[in-house]
Tab-separated table of C-alpha atoms and ligand atoms in Angstrom:
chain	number	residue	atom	x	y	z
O	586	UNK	CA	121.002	131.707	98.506
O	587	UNK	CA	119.527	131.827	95.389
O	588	UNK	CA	118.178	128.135	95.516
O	589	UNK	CA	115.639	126.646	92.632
O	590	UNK	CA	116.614	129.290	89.988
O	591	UNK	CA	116.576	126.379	87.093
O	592	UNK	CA	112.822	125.489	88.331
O	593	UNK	CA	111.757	125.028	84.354
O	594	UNK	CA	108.221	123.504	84.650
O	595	UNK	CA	108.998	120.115	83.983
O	596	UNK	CA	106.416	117.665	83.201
O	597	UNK	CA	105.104	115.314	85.931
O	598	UNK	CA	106.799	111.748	86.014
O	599	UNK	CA	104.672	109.114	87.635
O	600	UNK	CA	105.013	107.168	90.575
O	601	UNK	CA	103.212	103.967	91.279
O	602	UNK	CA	100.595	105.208	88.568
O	603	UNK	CA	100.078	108.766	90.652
O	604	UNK	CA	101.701	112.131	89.058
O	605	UNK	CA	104.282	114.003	90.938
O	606	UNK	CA	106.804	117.160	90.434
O	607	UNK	CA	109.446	115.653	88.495
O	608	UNK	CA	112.158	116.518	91.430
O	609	UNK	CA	109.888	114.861	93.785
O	610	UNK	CA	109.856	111.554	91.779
O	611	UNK	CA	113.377	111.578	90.934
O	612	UNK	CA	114.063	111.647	94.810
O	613	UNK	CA	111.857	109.074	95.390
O	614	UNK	CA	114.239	106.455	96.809
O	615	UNK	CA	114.544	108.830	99.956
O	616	UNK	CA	111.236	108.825	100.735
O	617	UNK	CA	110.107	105.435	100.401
O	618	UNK	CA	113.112	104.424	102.929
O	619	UNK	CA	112.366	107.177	105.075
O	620	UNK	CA	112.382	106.016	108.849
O	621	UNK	CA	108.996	107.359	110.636
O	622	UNK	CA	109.815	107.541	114.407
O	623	UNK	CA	106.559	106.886	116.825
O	624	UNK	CA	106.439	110.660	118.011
O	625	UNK	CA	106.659	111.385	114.691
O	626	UNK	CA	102.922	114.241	113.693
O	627	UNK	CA	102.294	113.269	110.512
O	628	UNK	CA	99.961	116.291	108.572
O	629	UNK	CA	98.418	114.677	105.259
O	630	UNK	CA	96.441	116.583	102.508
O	631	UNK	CA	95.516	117.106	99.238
O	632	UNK	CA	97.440	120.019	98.091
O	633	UNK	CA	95.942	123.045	98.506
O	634	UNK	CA	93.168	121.470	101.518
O	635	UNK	CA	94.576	124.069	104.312
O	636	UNK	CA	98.396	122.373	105.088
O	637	UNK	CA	99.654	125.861	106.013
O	638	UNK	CA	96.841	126.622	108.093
O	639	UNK	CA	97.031	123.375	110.327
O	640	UNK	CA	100.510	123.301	110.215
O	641	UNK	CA	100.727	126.852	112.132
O	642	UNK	CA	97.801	125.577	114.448
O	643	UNK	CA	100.150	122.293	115.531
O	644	UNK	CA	103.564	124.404	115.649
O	645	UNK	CA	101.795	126.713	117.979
O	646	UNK	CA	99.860	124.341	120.261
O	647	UNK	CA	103.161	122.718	120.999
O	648	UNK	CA	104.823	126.338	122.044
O	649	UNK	CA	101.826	126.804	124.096
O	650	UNK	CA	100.391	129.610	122.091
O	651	UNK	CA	104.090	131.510	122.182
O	652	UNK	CA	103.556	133.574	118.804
O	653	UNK	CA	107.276	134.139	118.606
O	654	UNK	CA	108.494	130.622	118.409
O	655	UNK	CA	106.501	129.956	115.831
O	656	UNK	CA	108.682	133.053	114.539
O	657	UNK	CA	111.793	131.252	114.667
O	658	UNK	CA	111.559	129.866	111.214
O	659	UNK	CA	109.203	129.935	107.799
O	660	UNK	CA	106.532	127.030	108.452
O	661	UNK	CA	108.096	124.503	105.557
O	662	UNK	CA	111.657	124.794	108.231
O	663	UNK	CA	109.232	124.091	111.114
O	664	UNK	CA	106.863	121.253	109.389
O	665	UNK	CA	109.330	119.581	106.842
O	666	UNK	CA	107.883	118.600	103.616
O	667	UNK	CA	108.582	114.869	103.185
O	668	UNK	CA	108.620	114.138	99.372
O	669	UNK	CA	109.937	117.692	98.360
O	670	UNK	CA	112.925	118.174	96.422
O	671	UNK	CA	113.834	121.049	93.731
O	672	UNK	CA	117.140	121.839	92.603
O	673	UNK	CA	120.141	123.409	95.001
O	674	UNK	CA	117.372	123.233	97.984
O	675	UNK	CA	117.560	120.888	100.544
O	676	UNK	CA	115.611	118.008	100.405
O	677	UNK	CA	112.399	116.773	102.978
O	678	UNK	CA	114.083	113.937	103.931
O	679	UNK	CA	117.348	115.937	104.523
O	680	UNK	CA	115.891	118.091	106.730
O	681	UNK	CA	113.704	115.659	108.462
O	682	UNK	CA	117.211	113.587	109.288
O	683	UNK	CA	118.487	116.603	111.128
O	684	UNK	CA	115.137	117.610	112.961
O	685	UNK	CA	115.163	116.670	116.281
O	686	UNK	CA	112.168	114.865	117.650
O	687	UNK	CA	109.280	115.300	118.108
O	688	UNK	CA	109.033	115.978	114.483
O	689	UNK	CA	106.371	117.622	112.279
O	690	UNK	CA	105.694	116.174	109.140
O	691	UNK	CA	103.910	117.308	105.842
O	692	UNK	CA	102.825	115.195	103.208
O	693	UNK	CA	100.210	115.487	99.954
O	694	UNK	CA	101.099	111.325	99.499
O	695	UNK	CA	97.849	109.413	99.055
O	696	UNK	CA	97.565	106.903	101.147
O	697	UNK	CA	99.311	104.176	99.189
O	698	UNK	CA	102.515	106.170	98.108
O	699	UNK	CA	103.223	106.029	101.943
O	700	UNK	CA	106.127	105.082	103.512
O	701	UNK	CA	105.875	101.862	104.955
O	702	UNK	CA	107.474	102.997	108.685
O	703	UNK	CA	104.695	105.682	109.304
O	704	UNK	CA	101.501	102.806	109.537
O	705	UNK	CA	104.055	100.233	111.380
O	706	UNK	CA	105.901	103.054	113.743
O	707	UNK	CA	101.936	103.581	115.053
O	708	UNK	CA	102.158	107.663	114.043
O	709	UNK	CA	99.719	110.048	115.085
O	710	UNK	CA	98.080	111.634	112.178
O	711	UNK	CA	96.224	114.483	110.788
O	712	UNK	CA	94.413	114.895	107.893
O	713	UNK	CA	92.500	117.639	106.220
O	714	UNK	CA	90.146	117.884	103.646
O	715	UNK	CA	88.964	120.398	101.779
O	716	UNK	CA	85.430	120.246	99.489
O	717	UNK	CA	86.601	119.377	95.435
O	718	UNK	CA	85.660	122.550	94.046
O	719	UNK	CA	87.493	125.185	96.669
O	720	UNK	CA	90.409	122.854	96.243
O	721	UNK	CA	90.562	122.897	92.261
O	722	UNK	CA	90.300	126.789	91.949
O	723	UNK	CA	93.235	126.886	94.642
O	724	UNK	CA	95.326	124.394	92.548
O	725	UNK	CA	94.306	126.318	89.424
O	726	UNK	CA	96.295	129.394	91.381
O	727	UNK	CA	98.876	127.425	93.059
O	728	UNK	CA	100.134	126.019	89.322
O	729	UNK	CA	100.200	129.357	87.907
O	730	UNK	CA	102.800	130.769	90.966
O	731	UNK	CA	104.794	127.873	91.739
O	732	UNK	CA	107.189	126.404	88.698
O	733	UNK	CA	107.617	123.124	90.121
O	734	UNK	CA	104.266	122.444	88.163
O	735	UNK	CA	103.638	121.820	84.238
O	736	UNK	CA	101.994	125.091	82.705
O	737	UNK	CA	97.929	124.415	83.793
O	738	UNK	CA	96.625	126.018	80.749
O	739	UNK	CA	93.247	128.044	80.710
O	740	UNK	CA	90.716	127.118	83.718
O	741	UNK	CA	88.402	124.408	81.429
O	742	UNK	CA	91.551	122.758	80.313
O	743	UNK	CA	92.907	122.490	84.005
O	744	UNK	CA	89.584	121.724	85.367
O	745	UNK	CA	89.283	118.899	82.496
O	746	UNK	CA	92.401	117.284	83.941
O	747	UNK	CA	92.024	117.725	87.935
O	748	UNK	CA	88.592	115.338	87.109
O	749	UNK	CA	90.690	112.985	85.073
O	750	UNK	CA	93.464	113.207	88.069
O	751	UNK	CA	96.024	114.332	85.520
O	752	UNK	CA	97.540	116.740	87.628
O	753	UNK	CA	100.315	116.400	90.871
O	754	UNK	CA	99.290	113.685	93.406
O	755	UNK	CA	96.591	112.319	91.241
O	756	UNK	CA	92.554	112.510	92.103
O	757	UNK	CA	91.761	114.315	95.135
O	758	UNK	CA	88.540	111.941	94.689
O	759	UNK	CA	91.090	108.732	96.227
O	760	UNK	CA	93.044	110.932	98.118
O	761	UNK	CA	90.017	112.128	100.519
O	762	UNK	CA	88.553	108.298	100.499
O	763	UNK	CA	91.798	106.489	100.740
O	764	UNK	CA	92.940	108.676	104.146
O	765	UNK	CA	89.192	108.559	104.993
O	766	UNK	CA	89.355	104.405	104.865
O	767	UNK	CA	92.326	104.085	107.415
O	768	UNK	CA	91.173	106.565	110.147
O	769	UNK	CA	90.300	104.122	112.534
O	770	UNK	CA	93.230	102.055	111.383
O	771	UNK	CA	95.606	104.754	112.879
O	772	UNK	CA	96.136	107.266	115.112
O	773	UNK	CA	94.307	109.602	112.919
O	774	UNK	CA	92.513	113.182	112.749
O	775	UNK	CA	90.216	113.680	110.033
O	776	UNK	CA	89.433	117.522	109.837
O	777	UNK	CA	87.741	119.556	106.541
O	778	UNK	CA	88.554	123.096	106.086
O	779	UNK	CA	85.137	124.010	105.985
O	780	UNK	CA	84.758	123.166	109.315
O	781	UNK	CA	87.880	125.270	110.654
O	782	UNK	CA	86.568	127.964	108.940
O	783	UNK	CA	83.127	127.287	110.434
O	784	UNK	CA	84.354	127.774	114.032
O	785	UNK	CA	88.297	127.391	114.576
O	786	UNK	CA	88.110	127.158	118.791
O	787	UNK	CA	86.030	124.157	117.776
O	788	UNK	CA	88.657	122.524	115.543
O	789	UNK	CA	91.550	124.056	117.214
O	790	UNK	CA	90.446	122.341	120.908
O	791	UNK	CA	89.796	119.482	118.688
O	792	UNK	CA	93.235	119.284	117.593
O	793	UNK	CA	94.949	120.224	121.590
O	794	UNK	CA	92.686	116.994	122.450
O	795	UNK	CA	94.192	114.939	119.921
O	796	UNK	CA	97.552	116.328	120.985
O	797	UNK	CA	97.085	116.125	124.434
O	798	UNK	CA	98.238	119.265	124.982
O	799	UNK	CA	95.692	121.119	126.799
O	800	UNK	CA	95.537	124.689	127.006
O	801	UNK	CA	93.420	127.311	128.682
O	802	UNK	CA	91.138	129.458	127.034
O	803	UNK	CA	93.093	132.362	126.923
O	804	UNK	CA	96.212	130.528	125.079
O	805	UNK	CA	93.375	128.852	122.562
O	806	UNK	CA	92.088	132.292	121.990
O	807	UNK	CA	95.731	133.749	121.035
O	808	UNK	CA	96.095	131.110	118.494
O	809	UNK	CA	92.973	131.138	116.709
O	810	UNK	CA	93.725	134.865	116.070
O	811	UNK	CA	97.522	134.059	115.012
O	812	UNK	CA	96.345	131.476	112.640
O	813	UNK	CA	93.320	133.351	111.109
O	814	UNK	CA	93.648	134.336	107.220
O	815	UNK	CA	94.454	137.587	107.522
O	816	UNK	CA	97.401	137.212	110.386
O	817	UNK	CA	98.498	134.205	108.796
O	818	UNK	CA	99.004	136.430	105.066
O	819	UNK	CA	100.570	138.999	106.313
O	820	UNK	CA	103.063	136.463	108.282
O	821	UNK	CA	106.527	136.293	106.329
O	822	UNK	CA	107.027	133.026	108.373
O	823	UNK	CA	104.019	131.694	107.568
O	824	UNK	CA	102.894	132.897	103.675
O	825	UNK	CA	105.543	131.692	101.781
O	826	UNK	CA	106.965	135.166	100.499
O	827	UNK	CA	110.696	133.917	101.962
O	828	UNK	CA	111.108	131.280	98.933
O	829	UNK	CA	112.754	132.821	96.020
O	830	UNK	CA	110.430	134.374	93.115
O	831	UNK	CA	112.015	131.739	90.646
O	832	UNK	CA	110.165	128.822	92.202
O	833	UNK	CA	107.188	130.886	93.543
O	834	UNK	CA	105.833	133.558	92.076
O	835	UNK	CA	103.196	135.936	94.573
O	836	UNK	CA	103.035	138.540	91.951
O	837	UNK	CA	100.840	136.116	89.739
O	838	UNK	CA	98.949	134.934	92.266
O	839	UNK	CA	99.568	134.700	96.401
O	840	UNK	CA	100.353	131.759	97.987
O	841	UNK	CA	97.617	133.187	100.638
O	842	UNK	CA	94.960	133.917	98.019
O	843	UNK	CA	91.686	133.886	99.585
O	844	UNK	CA	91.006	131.616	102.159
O	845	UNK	CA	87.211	131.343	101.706
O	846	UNK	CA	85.125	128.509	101.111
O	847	UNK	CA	82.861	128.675	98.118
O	848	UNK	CA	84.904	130.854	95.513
O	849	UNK	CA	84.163	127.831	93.434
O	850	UNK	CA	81.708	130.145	92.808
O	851	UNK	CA	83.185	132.667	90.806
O	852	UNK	CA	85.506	130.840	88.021
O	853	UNK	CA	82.756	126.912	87.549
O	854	UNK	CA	80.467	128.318	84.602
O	855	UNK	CA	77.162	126.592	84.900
O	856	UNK	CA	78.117	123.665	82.200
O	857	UNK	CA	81.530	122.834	84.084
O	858	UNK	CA	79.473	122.737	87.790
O	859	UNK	CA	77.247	120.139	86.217
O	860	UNK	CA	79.973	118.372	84.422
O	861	UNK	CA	82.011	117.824	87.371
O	862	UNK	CA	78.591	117.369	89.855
O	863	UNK	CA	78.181	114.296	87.719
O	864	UNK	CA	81.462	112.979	87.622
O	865	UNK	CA	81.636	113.681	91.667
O	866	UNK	CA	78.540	111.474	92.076
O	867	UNK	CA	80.260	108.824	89.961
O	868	UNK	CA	83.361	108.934	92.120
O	869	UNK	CA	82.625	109.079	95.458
O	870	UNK	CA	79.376	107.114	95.033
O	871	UNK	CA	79.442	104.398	97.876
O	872	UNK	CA	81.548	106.906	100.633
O	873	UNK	CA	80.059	107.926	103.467
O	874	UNK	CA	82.666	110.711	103.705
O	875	UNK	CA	80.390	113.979	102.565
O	876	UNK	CA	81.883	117.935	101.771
O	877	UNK	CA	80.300	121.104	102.089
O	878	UNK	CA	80.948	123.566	99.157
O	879	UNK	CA	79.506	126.458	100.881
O	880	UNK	CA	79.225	127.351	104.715
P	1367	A3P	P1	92.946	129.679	98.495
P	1367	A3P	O1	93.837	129.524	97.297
P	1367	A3P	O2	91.550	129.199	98.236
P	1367	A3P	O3	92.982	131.032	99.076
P	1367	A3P	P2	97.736	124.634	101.441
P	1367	A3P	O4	98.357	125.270	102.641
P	1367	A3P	O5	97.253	123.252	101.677
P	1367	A3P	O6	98.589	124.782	100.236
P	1367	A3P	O7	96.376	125.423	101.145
P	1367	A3P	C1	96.388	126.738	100.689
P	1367	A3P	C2	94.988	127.276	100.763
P	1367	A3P	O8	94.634	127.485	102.139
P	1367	A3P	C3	94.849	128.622	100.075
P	1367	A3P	O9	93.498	128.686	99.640
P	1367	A3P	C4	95.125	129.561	101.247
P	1367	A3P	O10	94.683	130.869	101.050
P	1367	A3P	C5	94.347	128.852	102.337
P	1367	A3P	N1	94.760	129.252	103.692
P	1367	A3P	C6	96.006	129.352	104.187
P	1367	A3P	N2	95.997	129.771	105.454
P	1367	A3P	C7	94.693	129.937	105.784
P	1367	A3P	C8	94.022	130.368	106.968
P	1367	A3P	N3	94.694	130.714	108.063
P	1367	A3P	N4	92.677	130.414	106.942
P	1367	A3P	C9	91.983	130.075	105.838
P	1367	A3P	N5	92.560	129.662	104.701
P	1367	A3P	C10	93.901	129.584	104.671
């Protein structure tokens, strides 16, 4: 089907003071009703923070490692998207209703856009993070190929309003520190990207443990390979190339793009890394929560 072809770029409509898609807003009754069930996996980030990635790690630590079940289906079928909504496509809550348990679900909500029923049904959670400046070059991308999002305009201008948190879900500055202030609230697993990257059996036995879903060695092995970069972009069920062109758009820019940490690098002139180094320090002064923009 030839879902989301009137995807027009709309501009972002606000919810509780934080900017979203305009299809996501307009379907916001859904989600704030929606009915979190206590073997419910909740996966939280900031957009463009390594959802995909994790997601594939979860789907296939469940299937014990079994590389074609995680076949069965492209990973937003597999790890519904809560809030999403475009045109003629079925809805996160709509496909969340039919899932049968025990459900995966994504999210890019900060913490207080959440739906009541996931802090009182006692949810286990993970959430990644991903270091400000890999994360805003990603976005950069990510608005230029998918047409949910207003047109970002040249790098400084889209830089100038990620710091200002004009852009879809608001600052990832309270995003990272609101998730990072209920961890021990909640059933919760705070990861960073630079980390998986760093040494995925680490973070991937980190995440079986959470799970409790142990695995041998062998199995861990199998999935670190299925769910590095390169396997992962060249996986039709995992990369996003099965959503139609009209909504996403590879041939500007890949929904797999890089996958590196520290390609901040190569688009921050000098003047915008010291620009936005100050306006970090201002925002996240008084956190104990602390990124690495280069491993
Ligand atoms: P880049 O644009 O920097 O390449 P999300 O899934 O949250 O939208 O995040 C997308 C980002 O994660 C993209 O970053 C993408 O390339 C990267 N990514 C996806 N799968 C990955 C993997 N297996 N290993 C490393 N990075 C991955």
């Amino acid at each position: 089907e030839s879902g989301g072809t009137s995807v027009q770029r709309p501009p972002l409509l606000s919810i509780g003071g934080v900017p979203l898609v305009k299809y996501f807003a307009e379907n916001w009754g859904e989600v704030e009703n929606f009915q979190a069930r206590p073997d419910d996996l909740l996966i939280s980030t900031y957009p463009k923070s390594g959802t995909t990635w994790i997601s594939e790690v979860v789907d296939l630590i469940f299937h014990q490692g079994d590389v074609e079940k995680a076949r069965r289906n492209p990973i937003y079928l597999r790890v519904p998207f809560l809030e999403f909504a475009v045109p003629d496509v079925p809805t996160g809550t709509e496909l969340l209703r039919k899932m049968p348990p025990p459900r995966f679900i994504k999210t890019h909500l900060p913490v207080q856009l959440m739906p009541e029923s996931f802090w009182t049904q006692g949810c286990k959670m993970i959430y990644v993070a991903r270091n400000a400046k890999d994360v805003a070059v990603s976005y950069y991308f990510f608005y230029q190929m998918a047409k949910v999002h207003p047109d970002p305009g040249t790098w400084d201008e889209f830089l100038e309003k990620y710091i200002a948190g004009d852009i879809s879900y608001g600052p990832w500055f309270d995003h990272v520190k609101g998730w990072w202030d209920k961890r021990h609230e909640q059933r919760m697993l705070y990861l960073f990207y630079e980390d998986m990257k760093e040494d995925p059996r680490r973070e991937v036995r980190k995440v079986m443990e959470f799970l409790e879903r142990p695995l041998d060695e062998q199995v861990l092995e199998k999935i670190v390979h299925h769910t590095s970069f390169k396997e992962m972009s060249q996986n039709q069920m995992a990369n996003y190339k099965t959503i139609p062109t009209a909504v996403m758009d590879h041939d500007i820019s890949p929904f797999m793009r890089k996958g590196i940490t520290g390609d901040w690098k190569n688009y921050f002139t000098v003047a915008q890394n010291e620009h936005f180094d100050a306006e970090y320090e201002r925002q996240m002064k008084g956190t104990d929560l602390c990124f690495r923009t280069e491993i």
